[in-house]
Amino acid sequence: MNHYSVMLKECIDALEIRKNGTYIDGTLGRGGHSSEILKRIPEGKLIAFDLDSEAISQSAIRLNEIGTNYVLIHDNFATAKEHLAHMGIEGADGILLDLGVSSPQFDDGTRGFSYRFDGPLDMRMNRETEFSAYDVVNHYSYEDLVRILKWYGEEPFAKQIARSIEKHRQQKPISTTFELVDVIKEALPSKVLNKKGHPAKQTFQAIRIEVNHELDSLKSALEDMMGLLHPNGVMAVITFHSLEDRMVKTMFKEKTEIVIDKRIPLKPDEIPQPEYELISKKPILPTEKELEENTRSHSAKLRVIRKRG
């Protein structure tokens, strides 16, 4: 399956790419966004990050057809600040984060990300790490399972699912995605099972986030990466679920608003300006055409912030 780069045109337009600029793609994936950036910076530099070594190797082939003015780093985008400092690069003109799991990862049953394919309970974006979904499902306490299902999956039946997992793993380890799906289904009432959408979606999301520390990485990365922006530099972030979007929205709001005591009289030119400005107050959404072509774009939201010059 060809990887569909979500909101590709919208991202490229938002970044306002300069041909001699420095750009960071924090989520390389299969190189869709990075390829379009690289085409536009013949005199610039692209630095891209990914936890998946397969994504790194496959994207390198694609990018080599365009140019060699790029660096691919097998690491979490939350480490960008340290890597740039090591390379002697002070900052960037644009930063892109396309969060979540890439289509090739979802479509490869051996990776264990999807409830649509039977495979090992894995869900590691970085396969060089040992901790996997198997460890969460089989070794987490009931209380910790409830916690992650509630917080990361926003699963209303977190307690019931955690009890079902606890019961089944006492008989034998839960080793595959389909085994976990059956355990989840057993815990849910028929009215939920008959609803549109897969009953395991929220549980799989929660476990994946826990395995890959996705929200912790995002929280630390947003602050650091905004600090890396040059004057007039732009940061664009695509989110796919409410937890990510809420975090990005909150951080962007904090960076673009200054609370002023209304009791203090100030002239217009005395009012301090925030260091950053929102490109769009509301999130940018995929076009109807994209939604028809790629179902995985349905929950995507793009938020963009610029550092003032």
PDB file of C-alpha atoms in Angstrom:
ATOM      1  CA  MET A   1       0.000   0.000   0.000  1.00  0.00           C
ATOM      2  CA  ASN A   2       1.246   3.500  -0.863  1.00  0.00           C
ATOM      3  CA  HIS A   3       1.647   5.760   2.113  1.00  0.00           C
ATOM      4  CA  TYR A   4      -0.689   8.734   1.960  1.00  0.00           C
ATOM      5  CA  SER A   5       0.861  11.843   3.495  1.00  0.00           C
ATOM      6  CA  VAL A   6      -1.880  13.514   5.511  1.00  0.00           C
ATOM      7  CA  MET A   7      -2.622  17.149   4.568  1.00  0.00           C
ATOM      8  CA  LEU A   8       0.537  17.339   2.482  1.00  0.00           C
ATOM      9  CA  LYS A   9      -0.307  20.562   0.630  1.00  0.00           C
ATOM     10  CA  GLU A  10      -1.589  22.250   3.780  1.00  0.00           C
ATOM     11  CA  CYS A  11       1.631  21.417   5.659  1.00  0.00           C
ATOM     12  CA  ILE A  12       3.929  22.590   2.874  1.00  0.00           C
ATOM     13  CA  ASP A  13       1.963  25.820   2.451  1.00  0.00           C
ATOM     14  CA  ALA A  14       1.994  26.454   6.201  1.00  0.00           C
ATOM     15  CA  LEU A  15       5.768  26.024   6.489  1.00  0.00           C
ATOM     16  CA  GLU A  16       6.415  28.849   3.979  1.00  0.00           C
ATOM     17  CA  ILE A  17       9.573  27.073   2.887  1.00  0.00           C
ATOM     18  CA  ARG A  18      12.683  29.081   2.016  1.00  0.00           C
ATOM     19  CA  LYS A  19      15.134  27.477  -0.407  1.00  0.00           C
ATOM     20  CA  ASN A  20      18.109  28.019   1.904  1.00  0.00           C
ATOM     21  CA  GLY A  21      16.318  27.229   5.158  1.00  0.00           C
ATOM     22  CA  THR A  22      16.815  24.542   7.779  1.00  0.00           C
ATOM     23  CA  TYR A  23      13.812  22.271   8.362  1.00  0.00           C
ATOM     24  CA  ILE A  24      13.018  19.517  10.829  1.00  0.00           C
ATOM     25  CA  ASP A  25      10.625  16.650  10.150  1.00  0.00           C
ATOM     26  CA  GLY A  26      10.162  15.096  13.562  1.00  0.00           C
ATOM     27  CA  THR A  27       8.148  12.168  12.224  1.00  0.00           C
ATOM     28  CA  LEU A  28       9.783  10.970   9.011  1.00  0.00           C
ATOM     29  CA  GLY A  29       7.563   7.932   8.376  1.00  0.00           C
ATOM     30  CA  ARG A  30       7.938   6.923   4.748  1.00  0.00           C
ATOM     31  CA  GLY A  31       9.221  10.344   3.744  1.00  0.00           C
ATOM     32  CA  GLY A  32       6.159  11.885   2.120  1.00  0.00           C
ATOM     33  CA  HIS A  33       6.369  15.257   3.846  1.00  0.00           C
ATOM     34  CA  SER A  34      10.175  15.198   3.935  1.00  0.00           C
ATOM     35  CA  SER A  35      10.371  14.606   0.174  1.00  0.00           C
ATOM     36  CA  GLU A  36       8.293  17.676  -0.554  1.00  0.00           C
ATOM     37  CA  ILE A  37      10.356  19.779   1.851  1.00  0.00           C
ATOM     38  CA  LEU A  38      13.638  18.570   0.341  1.00  0.00           C
ATOM     39  CA  LYS A  39      12.484  19.463  -3.181  1.00  0.00           C
ATOM     40  CA  ARG A  40      12.067  23.060  -2.051  1.00  0.00           C
ATOM     41  CA  ILE A  41      15.389  23.569  -0.233  1.00  0.00           C
ATOM     42  CA  PRO A  42      18.213  23.056  -2.768  1.00  0.00           C
ATOM     43  CA  GLU A  43      20.414  25.373  -0.702  1.00  0.00           C
ATOM     44  CA  GLY A  44      19.044  24.334   2.684  1.00  0.00           C
ATOM     45  CA  LYS A  45      19.110  21.371   5.042  1.00  0.00           C
ATOM     46  CA  LEU A  46      16.548  18.814   6.186  1.00  0.00           C
ATOM     47  CA  ILE A  47      16.896  16.976   9.492  1.00  0.00           C
ATOM     48  CA  ALA A  48      14.390  14.158  10.014  1.00  0.00           C
ATOM     49  CA  PHE A  49      13.732  11.875  12.985  1.00  0.00           C
ATOM     50  CA  ASP A  50      12.061   8.502  13.357  1.00  0.00           C
ATOM     51  CA  LEU A  51      12.057   5.709  15.919  1.00  0.00           C
ATOM     52  CA  ASP A  52      11.475   3.074  13.228  1.00  0.00           C
ATOM     53  CA  SER A  53      14.675   1.866  11.545  1.00  0.00           C
ATOM     54  CA  GLU A  54      12.639   0.530   8.596  1.00  0.00           C
ATOM     55  CA  ALA A  55      11.230   4.001   8.008  1.00  0.00           C
ATOM     56  CA  ILE A  56      14.748   5.441   8.057  1.00  0.00           C
ATOM     57  CA  SER A  57      16.138   2.984   5.490  1.00  0.00           C
ATOM     58  CA  GLN A  58      13.150   3.165   3.130  1.00  0.00           C
ATOM     59  CA  SER A  59      12.922   6.949   3.255  1.00  0.00           C
ATOM     60  CA  ALA A  60      16.641   7.314   2.527  1.00  0.00           C
ATOM     61  CA  ILE A  61      16.089   5.645  -0.854  1.00  0.00           C
ATOM     62  CA  ARG A  62      13.270   8.059  -1.634  1.00  0.00           C
ATOM     63  CA  LEU A  63      15.148  11.157  -0.486  1.00  0.00           C
ATOM     64  CA  ASN A  64      18.349  10.235  -2.361  1.00  0.00           C
ATOM     65  CA  GLU A  65      16.433  10.655  -5.618  1.00  0.00           C
ATOM     66  CA  ILE A  66      15.895  14.312  -4.694  1.00  0.00           C
ATOM     67  CA  GLY A  67      19.120  15.398  -2.990  1.00  0.00           C
ATOM     68  CA  THR A  68      21.723  14.665  -0.364  1.00  0.00           C
ATOM     69  CA  ASN A  69      21.299  17.758   1.817  1.00  0.00           C
ATOM     70  CA  TYR A  70      19.565  15.875   4.607  1.00  0.00           C
ATOM     71  CA  VAL A  71      20.319  13.992   7.809  1.00  0.00           C
ATOM     72  CA  LEU A  72      18.193  11.099   9.102  1.00  0.00           C
ATOM     73  CA  ILE A  73      18.315  10.402  12.842  1.00  0.00           C
ATOM     74  CA  HIS A  74      17.086   7.166  14.414  1.00  0.00           C
ATOM     75  CA  ASP A  75      15.716   8.704  17.598  1.00  0.00           C
ATOM     76  CA  ASN A  76      12.667  10.328  19.154  1.00  0.00           C
ATOM     77  CA  PHE A  77      11.904  13.866  17.959  1.00  0.00           C
ATOM     78  CA  ALA A  78      11.951  14.920  21.619  1.00  0.00           C
ATOM     79  CA  THR A  79      15.763  14.726  21.379  1.00  0.00           C
ATOM     80  CA  ALA A  80      15.967  17.237  18.510  1.00  0.00           C
ATOM     81  CA  LYS A  81      17.464  20.013  20.614  1.00  0.00           C
ATOM     82  CA  GLU A  82      20.399  17.871  21.718  1.00  0.00           C
ATOM     83  CA  HIS A  83      21.038  16.495  18.214  1.00  0.00           C
ATOM     84  CA  LEU A  84      21.011  19.952  16.623  1.00  0.00           C
ATOM     85  CA  ALA A  85      23.389  21.265  19.272  1.00  0.00           C
ATOM     86  CA  HIS A  86      25.738  18.338  18.582  1.00  0.00           C
ATOM     87  CA  MET A  87      25.662  19.218  14.854  1.00  0.00           C
ATOM     88  CA  GLY A  88      26.322  22.878  15.578  1.00  0.00           C
ATOM     89  CA  ILE A  89      22.910  23.945  14.259  1.00  0.00           C
ATOM     90  CA  GLU A  90      21.328  26.736  16.293  1.00  0.00           C
ATOM     91  CA  GLY A  91      17.737  26.437  15.111  1.00  0.00           C
ATOM     92  CA  ALA A  92      15.264  25.847  12.309  1.00  0.00           C
ATOM     93  CA  ASP A  93      13.076  27.810   9.920  1.00  0.00           C
ATOM     94  CA  GLY A  94      10.333  25.209  10.030  1.00  0.00           C
ATOM     95  CA  ILE A  95       9.336  22.143  12.044  1.00  0.00           C
ATOM     96  CA  LEU A  96       6.747  19.496  11.164  1.00  0.00           C
ATOM     97  CA  LEU A  97       5.273  16.801  13.404  1.00  0.00           C
ATOM     98  CA  ASP A  98       2.866  14.252  11.920  1.00  0.00           C
ATOM     99  CA  LEU A  99       1.969  12.329  15.070  1.00  0.00           C
ATOM    100  CA  GLY A 100       0.726   8.787  15.501  1.00  0.00           C
ATOM    101  CA  VAL A 101       1.427   5.576  13.626  1.00  0.00           C
ATOM    102  CA  SER A 102       2.218   5.502   9.914  1.00  0.00           C
ATOM    103  CA  SER A 103       0.119   3.485   7.478  1.00  0.00           C
ATOM    104  CA  PRO A 104       2.885   0.914   6.785  1.00  0.00           C
ATOM    105  CA  GLN A 105       3.144   0.237  10.521  1.00  0.00           C
ATOM    106  CA  PHE A 106      -0.620  -0.261  10.802  1.00  0.00           C
ATOM    107  CA  ASP A 107      -0.736  -2.442   7.686  1.00  0.00           C
ATOM    108  CA  ASP A 108       2.060  -4.778   8.784  1.00  0.00           C
ATOM    109  CA  GLY A 109       0.403  -7.371  11.015  1.00  0.00           C
ATOM    110  CA  THR A 110       3.759  -8.423  12.478  1.00  0.00           C
ATOM    111  CA  ARG A 111       4.093  -5.006  14.145  1.00  0.00           C
ATOM    112  CA  GLY A 112       1.013  -5.608  16.317  1.00  0.00           C
ATOM    113  CA  PHE A 113      -0.412  -2.090  16.002  1.00  0.00           C
ATOM    114  CA  SER A 114      -3.695  -3.046  14.403  1.00  0.00           C
ATOM    115  CA  TYR A 115      -6.716  -4.989  15.620  1.00  0.00           C
ATOM    116  CA  ARG A 116      -7.456  -5.792  11.963  1.00  0.00           C
ATOM    117  CA  PHE A 117      -4.577  -8.285  11.628  1.00  0.00           C
ATOM    118  CA  ASP A 118      -3.509 -11.165  13.829  1.00  0.00           C
ATOM    119  CA  GLY A 119       0.035 -10.753  15.015  1.00  0.00           C
ATOM    120  CA  PRO A 120       2.247 -10.585  18.092  1.00  0.00           C
ATOM    121  CA  LEU A 121       1.374  -8.069  20.804  1.00  0.00           C
ATOM    122  CA  ASP A 122       4.199  -5.699  19.951  1.00  0.00           C
ATOM    123  CA  MET A 123       3.343  -2.042  19.094  1.00  0.00           C
ATOM    124  CA  ARG A 124       6.959  -0.851  19.421  1.00  0.00           C
ATOM    125  CA  MET A 125       7.799   2.009  17.083  1.00  0.00           C
ATOM    126  CA  ASN A 126      11.439   1.376  17.902  1.00  0.00           C
ATOM    127  CA  ARG A 127      11.983  -2.358  17.605  1.00  0.00           C
ATOM    128  CA  GLU A 128      15.373  -2.100  19.287  1.00  0.00           C
ATOM    129  CA  THR A 129      13.683  -1.504  22.644  1.00  0.00           C
ATOM    130  CA  GLU A 130      12.516  -4.484  24.715  1.00  0.00           C
ATOM    131  CA  PHE A 131       9.331  -3.152  26.302  1.00  0.00           C
ATOM    132  CA  SER A 132       6.236  -4.032  24.238  1.00  0.00           C
ATOM    133  CA  ALA A 133       2.459  -4.311  24.352  1.00  0.00           C
ATOM    134  CA  TYR A 134       2.892  -7.882  25.623  1.00  0.00           C
ATOM    135  CA  ASP A 135       4.482  -6.503  28.798  1.00  0.00           C
ATOM    136  CA  VAL A 136       1.677  -4.002  29.362  1.00  0.00           C
ATOM    137  CA  VAL A 137      -1.096  -6.547  28.837  1.00  0.00           C
ATOM    138  CA  ASN A 138       0.473  -9.381  30.816  1.00  0.00           C
ATOM    139  CA  HIS A 139       2.415  -7.617  33.571  1.00  0.00           C
ATOM    140  CA  TYR A 140       0.621  -4.370  34.440  1.00  0.00           C
ATOM    141  CA  SER A 141      -1.495  -4.406  37.567  1.00  0.00           C
ATOM    142  CA  TYR A 142      -5.252  -4.045  37.318  1.00  0.00           C
ATOM    143  CA  GLU A 143      -4.956  -0.464  38.626  1.00  0.00           C
ATOM    144  CA  ASP A 144      -2.337   0.495  36.035  1.00  0.00           C
ATOM    145  CA  LEU A 145      -4.373  -1.036  33.227  1.00  0.00           C
ATOM    146  CA  VAL A 146      -7.411   0.984  34.298  1.00  0.00           C
ATOM    147  CA  ARG A 147      -5.273   4.110  34.474  1.00  0.00           C
ATOM    148  CA  ILE A 148      -3.885   3.889  30.936  1.00  0.00           C
ATOM    149  CA  LEU A 149      -7.200   2.768  29.412  1.00  0.00           C
ATOM    150  CA  LYS A 150      -8.941   5.761  30.995  1.00  0.00           C
ATOM    151  CA  TRP A 151      -6.246   8.356  30.365  1.00  0.00           C
ATOM    152  CA  TYR A 152      -4.804   7.308  27.023  1.00  0.00           C
ATOM    153  CA  GLY A 153      -7.793   5.513  25.522  1.00  0.00           C
ATOM    154  CA  GLU A 154     -10.624   7.500  27.118  1.00  0.00           C
ATOM    155  CA  GLU A 155     -12.277   4.083  27.400  1.00  0.00           C
ATOM    156  CA  PRO A 156     -15.528   4.197  29.426  1.00  0.00           C
ATOM    157  CA  PHE A 157     -15.330   0.448  30.102  1.00  0.00           C
ATOM    158  CA  ALA A 158     -11.732   0.552  31.347  1.00  0.00           C
ATOM    159  CA  LYS A 159     -12.465  -1.376  34.545  1.00  0.00           C
ATOM    160  CA  GLN A 160     -14.352  -4.146  32.793  1.00  0.00           C
ATOM    161  CA  ILE A 161     -11.635  -4.572  30.152  1.00  0.00           C
ATOM    162  CA  ALA A 162      -8.881  -4.572  32.791  1.00  0.00           C
ATOM    163  CA  ARG A 163     -10.733  -7.277  34.764  1.00  0.00           C
ATOM    164  CA  SER A 164     -11.132  -9.381  31.632  1.00  0.00           C
ATOM    165  CA  ILE A 165      -7.423  -9.058  30.828  1.00  0.00           C
ATOM    166  CA  GLU A 166      -6.559  -9.984  34.411  1.00  0.00           C
ATOM    167  CA  LYS A 167      -8.791 -13.059  34.312  1.00  0.00           C
ATOM    168  CA  HIS A 168      -7.522 -14.411  30.989  1.00  0.00           C
ATOM    169  CA  ARG A 169      -3.814 -13.885  31.611  1.00  0.00           C
ATOM    170  CA  GLN A 170      -4.066 -15.960  34.807  1.00  0.00           C
ATOM    171  CA  GLN A 171      -4.950 -18.925  32.587  1.00  0.00           C
ATOM    172  CA  LYS A 172      -2.284 -18.223  29.962  1.00  0.00           C
ATOM    173  CA  PRO A 173      -0.433 -15.183  28.599  1.00  0.00           C
ATOM    174  CA  ILE A 174      -2.282 -13.022  26.067  1.00  0.00           C
ATOM    175  CA  SER A 175       0.163 -13.133  23.158  1.00  0.00           C
ATOM    176  CA  THR A 176      -1.533 -11.921  19.986  1.00  0.00           C
ATOM    177  CA  THR A 177      -3.654  -9.017  18.801  1.00  0.00           C
ATOM    178  CA  PHE A 178      -6.653 -11.218  18.047  1.00  0.00           C
ATOM    179  CA  GLU A 179      -6.465 -12.817  21.501  1.00  0.00           C
ATOM    180  CA  LEU A 180      -6.575  -9.332  23.016  1.00  0.00           C
ATOM    181  CA  VAL A 181      -9.494  -8.349  20.774  1.00  0.00           C
ATOM    182  CA  ASP A 182     -11.458 -11.382  22.011  1.00  0.00           C
ATOM    183  CA  VAL A 183     -10.685 -10.488  25.636  1.00  0.00           C
ATOM    184  CA  ILE A 184     -11.888  -6.917  25.052  1.00  0.00           C
ATOM    185  CA  LYS A 185     -15.076  -8.026  23.315  1.00  0.00           C
ATOM    186  CA  GLU A 186     -15.883 -10.394  26.141  1.00  0.00           C
ATOM    187  CA  ALA A 187     -15.785  -7.476  28.599  1.00  0.00           C
ATOM    188  CA  LEU A 188     -18.140  -5.192  26.675  1.00  0.00           C
ATOM    189  CA  PRO A 189     -21.957  -5.147  26.674  1.00  0.00           C
ATOM    190  CA  SER A 190     -23.748  -6.076  23.466  1.00  0.00           C
ATOM    191  CA  LYS A 191     -24.981  -2.508  22.922  1.00  0.00           C
ATOM    192  CA  VAL A 192     -21.345  -1.390  22.625  1.00  0.00           C
ATOM    193  CA  LEU A 193     -20.348  -4.300  20.395  1.00  0.00           C
ATOM    194  CA  ASN A 194     -23.183  -3.436  18.009  1.00  0.00           C
ATOM    195  CA  LYS A 195     -22.081   0.182  17.656  1.00  0.00           C
ATOM    196  CA  LYS A 196     -20.260   1.483  14.595  1.00  0.00           C
ATOM    197  CA  GLY A 197     -16.486   1.311  14.941  1.00  0.00           C
ATOM    198  CA  HIS A 198     -14.209  -1.369  16.313  1.00  0.00           C
ATOM    199  CA  PRO A 199     -14.648  -2.105  20.046  1.00  0.00           C
ATOM    200  CA  ALA A 200     -10.889  -2.534  20.553  1.00  0.00           C
ATOM    201  CA  LYS A 201      -9.858   0.814  19.052  1.00  0.00           C
ATOM    202  CA  GLN A 202      -9.520   2.780  22.275  1.00  0.00           C
ATOM    203  CA  THR A 203      -7.750  -0.013  24.158  1.00  0.00           C
ATOM    204  CA  PHE A 204      -5.205  -0.490  21.370  1.00  0.00           C
ATOM    205  CA  GLN A 205      -4.622   3.268  21.266  1.00  0.00           C
ATOM    206  CA  ALA A 206      -4.027   3.388  25.015  1.00  0.00           C
ATOM    207  CA  ILE A 207      -1.551   0.502  25.019  1.00  0.00           C
ATOM    208  CA  ARG A 208       0.324   1.914  22.014  1.00  0.00           C
ATOM    209  CA  ILE A 209       0.690   5.315  23.691  1.00  0.00           C
ATOM    210  CA  GLU A 210       1.967   3.653  26.862  1.00  0.00           C
ATOM    211  CA  VAL A 211       4.477   1.450  25.041  1.00  0.00           C
ATOM    212  CA  ASN A 212       5.958   4.349  23.063  1.00  0.00           C
ATOM    213  CA  HIS A 213       5.614   7.092  25.716  1.00  0.00           C
ATOM    214  CA  GLU A 214       3.943   9.197  23.037  1.00  0.00           C
ATOM    215  CA  LEU A 215       2.356  11.905  25.164  1.00  0.00           C
ATOM    216  CA  ASP A 216       5.408  12.320  27.399  1.00  0.00           C
ATOM    217  CA  SER A 217       7.580  12.759  24.308  1.00  0.00           C
ATOM    218  CA  LEU A 218       5.177  15.252  22.789  1.00  0.00           C
ATOM    219  CA  LYS A 219       4.944  17.388  25.902  1.00  0.00           C
ATOM    220  CA  SER A 220       8.708  17.790  26.275  1.00  0.00           C
ATOM    221  CA  ALA A 221       9.246  18.168  22.525  1.00  0.00           C
ATOM    222  CA  LEU A 222       6.751  20.994  21.961  1.00  0.00           C
ATOM    223  CA  GLU A 223       8.510  23.341  24.351  1.00  0.00           C
ATOM    224  CA  ASP A 224      12.002  22.510  23.088  1.00  0.00           C
ATOM    225  CA  MET A 225      11.113  22.624  19.419  1.00  0.00           C
ATOM    226  CA  MET A 226       9.313  25.952  19.590  1.00  0.00           C
ATOM    227  CA  GLY A 227      12.446  27.292  21.217  1.00  0.00           C
ATOM    228  CA  LEU A 228      14.454  26.110  18.192  1.00  0.00           C
ATOM    229  CA  LEU A 229      12.487  28.231  15.728  1.00  0.00           C
ATOM    230  CA  HIS A 230      14.264  31.131  14.071  1.00  0.00           C
ATOM    231  CA  PRO A 231      12.392  34.472  13.880  1.00  0.00           C
ATOM    232  CA  ASN A 232       9.469  33.997  11.440  1.00  0.00           C
ATOM    233  CA  GLY A 233       9.955  30.248  11.745  1.00  0.00           C
ATOM    234  CA  VAL A 234       6.869  28.017  11.614  1.00  0.00           C
ATOM    235  CA  MET A 235       5.869  24.865  13.476  1.00  0.00           C
ATOM    236  CA  ALA A 236       3.094  22.649  12.094  1.00  0.00           C
ATOM    237  CA  VAL A 237       1.647  19.721  14.074  1.00  0.00           C
ATOM    238  CA  ILE A 238      -0.834  17.104  12.848  1.00  0.00           C
ATOM    239  CA  THR A 239      -2.695  15.259  15.611  1.00  0.00           C
ATOM    240  CA  PHE A 240      -4.986  12.243  15.355  1.00  0.00           C
ATOM    241  CA  HIS A 241      -6.742  12.003  18.708  1.00  0.00           C
ATOM    242  CA  SER A 242      -8.117  14.365  21.319  1.00  0.00           C
ATOM    243  CA  LEU A 243      -5.316  13.892  23.868  1.00  0.00           C
ATOM    244  CA  GLU A 244      -2.629  14.993  21.410  1.00  0.00           C
ATOM    245  CA  ASP A 245      -4.723  17.810  20.031  1.00  0.00           C
ATOM    246  CA  ARG A 246      -5.593  19.131  23.485  1.00  0.00           C
ATOM    247  CA  MET A 247      -1.921  19.196  24.429  1.00  0.00           C
ATOM    248  CA  VAL A 248      -0.898  21.047  21.260  1.00  0.00           C
ATOM    249  CA  LYS A 249      -3.820  23.461  21.483  1.00  0.00           C
ATOM    250  CA  THR A 250      -3.047  24.289  25.123  1.00  0.00           C
ATOM    251  CA  MET A 251       0.672  24.786  24.512  1.00  0.00           C
ATOM    252  CA  PHE A 252       0.073  26.988  21.465  1.00  0.00           C
ATOM    253  CA  LYS A 253      -2.467  29.050  23.397  1.00  0.00           C
ATOM    254  CA  GLU A 254      -0.040  29.600  26.274  1.00  0.00           C
ATOM    255  CA  LYS A 255       2.664  30.727  23.850  1.00  0.00           C
ATOM    256  CA  THR A 256       0.461  33.173  21.930  1.00  0.00           C
ATOM    257  CA  GLU A 257      -1.370  34.934  24.739  1.00  0.00           C
ATOM    258  CA  ILE A 258      -0.176  37.455  27.305  1.00  0.00           C
ATOM    259  CA  VAL A 259      -2.369  38.096  30.335  1.00  0.00           C
ATOM    260  CA  ILE A 260      -2.453  41.823  31.117  1.00  0.00           C
ATOM    261  CA  ASP A 261      -3.857  43.365  34.266  1.00  0.00           C
ATOM    262  CA  LYS A 262      -6.669  45.565  32.938  1.00  0.00           C
ATOM    263  CA  ARG A 263      -6.278  47.878  35.919  1.00  0.00           C
ATOM    264  CA  ILE A 264      -2.926  49.061  34.557  1.00  0.00           C
ATOM    265  CA  PRO A 265      -3.414  51.763  31.871  1.00  0.00           C
ATOM    266  CA  LEU A 266      -1.278  51.054  28.813  1.00  0.00           C
ATOM    267  CA  LYS A 267      -0.975  52.811  25.462  1.00  0.00           C
ATOM    268  CA  PRO A 268      -1.331  50.553  22.386  1.00  0.00           C
ATOM    269  CA  ASP A 269       2.430  50.604  21.752  1.00  0.00           C
ATOM    270  CA  GLU A 270       3.090  49.684  25.379  1.00  0.00           C
ATOM    271  CA  ILE A 271       1.117  46.447  25.260  1.00  0.00           C
ATOM    272  CA  PRO A 272       3.600  43.552  25.137  1.00  0.00           C
ATOM    273  CA  GLN A 273       3.342  41.156  22.206  1.00  0.00           C
ATOM    274  CA  PRO A 274       3.685  37.393  22.660  1.00  0.00           C
ATOM    275  CA  GLU A 275       6.732  35.758  21.121  1.00  0.00           C
ATOM    276  CA  TYR A 276       4.540  33.526  18.917  1.00  0.00           C
ATOM    277  CA  GLU A 277       1.371  33.923  16.863  1.00  0.00           C
ATOM    278  CA  LEU A 278      -1.224  31.407  15.715  1.00  0.00           C
ATOM    279  CA  ILE A 279      -1.521  31.007  11.950  1.00  0.00           C
ATOM    280  CA  SER A 280      -5.091  29.795  12.363  1.00  0.00           C
ATOM    281  CA  LYS A 281      -7.182  30.015  15.528  1.00  0.00           C
ATOM    282  CA  LYS A 282      -9.079  26.888  14.534  1.00  0.00           C
ATOM    283  CA  PRO A 283      -7.397  23.661  13.422  1.00  0.00           C
ATOM    284  CA  ILE A 284      -6.976  23.075   9.693  1.00  0.00           C
ATOM    285  CA  LEU A 285      -8.879  19.976   8.574  1.00  0.00           C
ATOM    286  CA  PRO A 286      -8.450  17.659   5.562  1.00  0.00           C
ATOM    287  CA  THR A 287     -10.352  18.524   2.378  1.00  0.00           C
ATOM    288  CA  GLU A 288     -13.374  16.494   1.291  1.00  0.00           C
ATOM    289  CA  LYS A 289     -11.252  15.064  -1.533  1.00  0.00           C
ATOM    290  CA  GLU A 290      -8.605  13.833   0.894  1.00  0.00           C
ATOM    291  CA  LEU A 291     -11.217  12.346   3.203  1.00  0.00           C
ATOM    292  CA  GLU A 292     -12.577  10.342   0.268  1.00  0.00           C
ATOM    293  CA  GLU A 293      -9.109   9.136  -0.748  1.00  0.00           C
ATOM    294  CA  ASN A 294      -7.718   8.358   2.704  1.00  0.00           C
ATOM    295  CA  THR A 295      -9.935   7.241   5.586  1.00  0.00           C
ATOM    296  CA  ARG A 296      -7.040   7.680   8.036  1.00  0.00           C
ATOM    297  CA  SER A 297      -7.234  11.445   7.527  1.00  0.00           C
ATOM    298  CA  HIS A 298     -10.662  11.607   9.183  1.00  0.00           C
ATOM    299  CA  SER A 299      -9.468  12.428  12.683  1.00  0.00           C
ATOM    300  CA  ALA A 300      -6.505  14.585  11.600  1.00  0.00           C
ATOM    301  CA  LYS A 301      -6.145  18.190  12.769  1.00  0.00           C
ATOM    302  CA  LEU A 302      -3.357  20.551  11.760  1.00  0.00           C
ATOM    303  CA  ARG A 303      -2.330  23.400  14.077  1.00  0.00           C
ATOM    304  CA  VAL A 304       0.298  25.964  13.068  1.00  0.00           C
ATOM    305  CA  ILE A 305       2.274  28.510  15.079  1.00  0.00           C
ATOM    306  CA  ARG A 306       4.840  31.111  13.978  1.00  0.00           C
ATOM    307  CA  LYS A 307       7.630  32.772  15.928  1.00  0.00           C
ATOM    308  CA  ARG A 308       7.433  36.514  15.476  1.00  0.00           C
ATOM    309  CA  GLY A 309      10.259  38.207  13.575  1.00  0.00           C
TER     310      GLY A 309
END
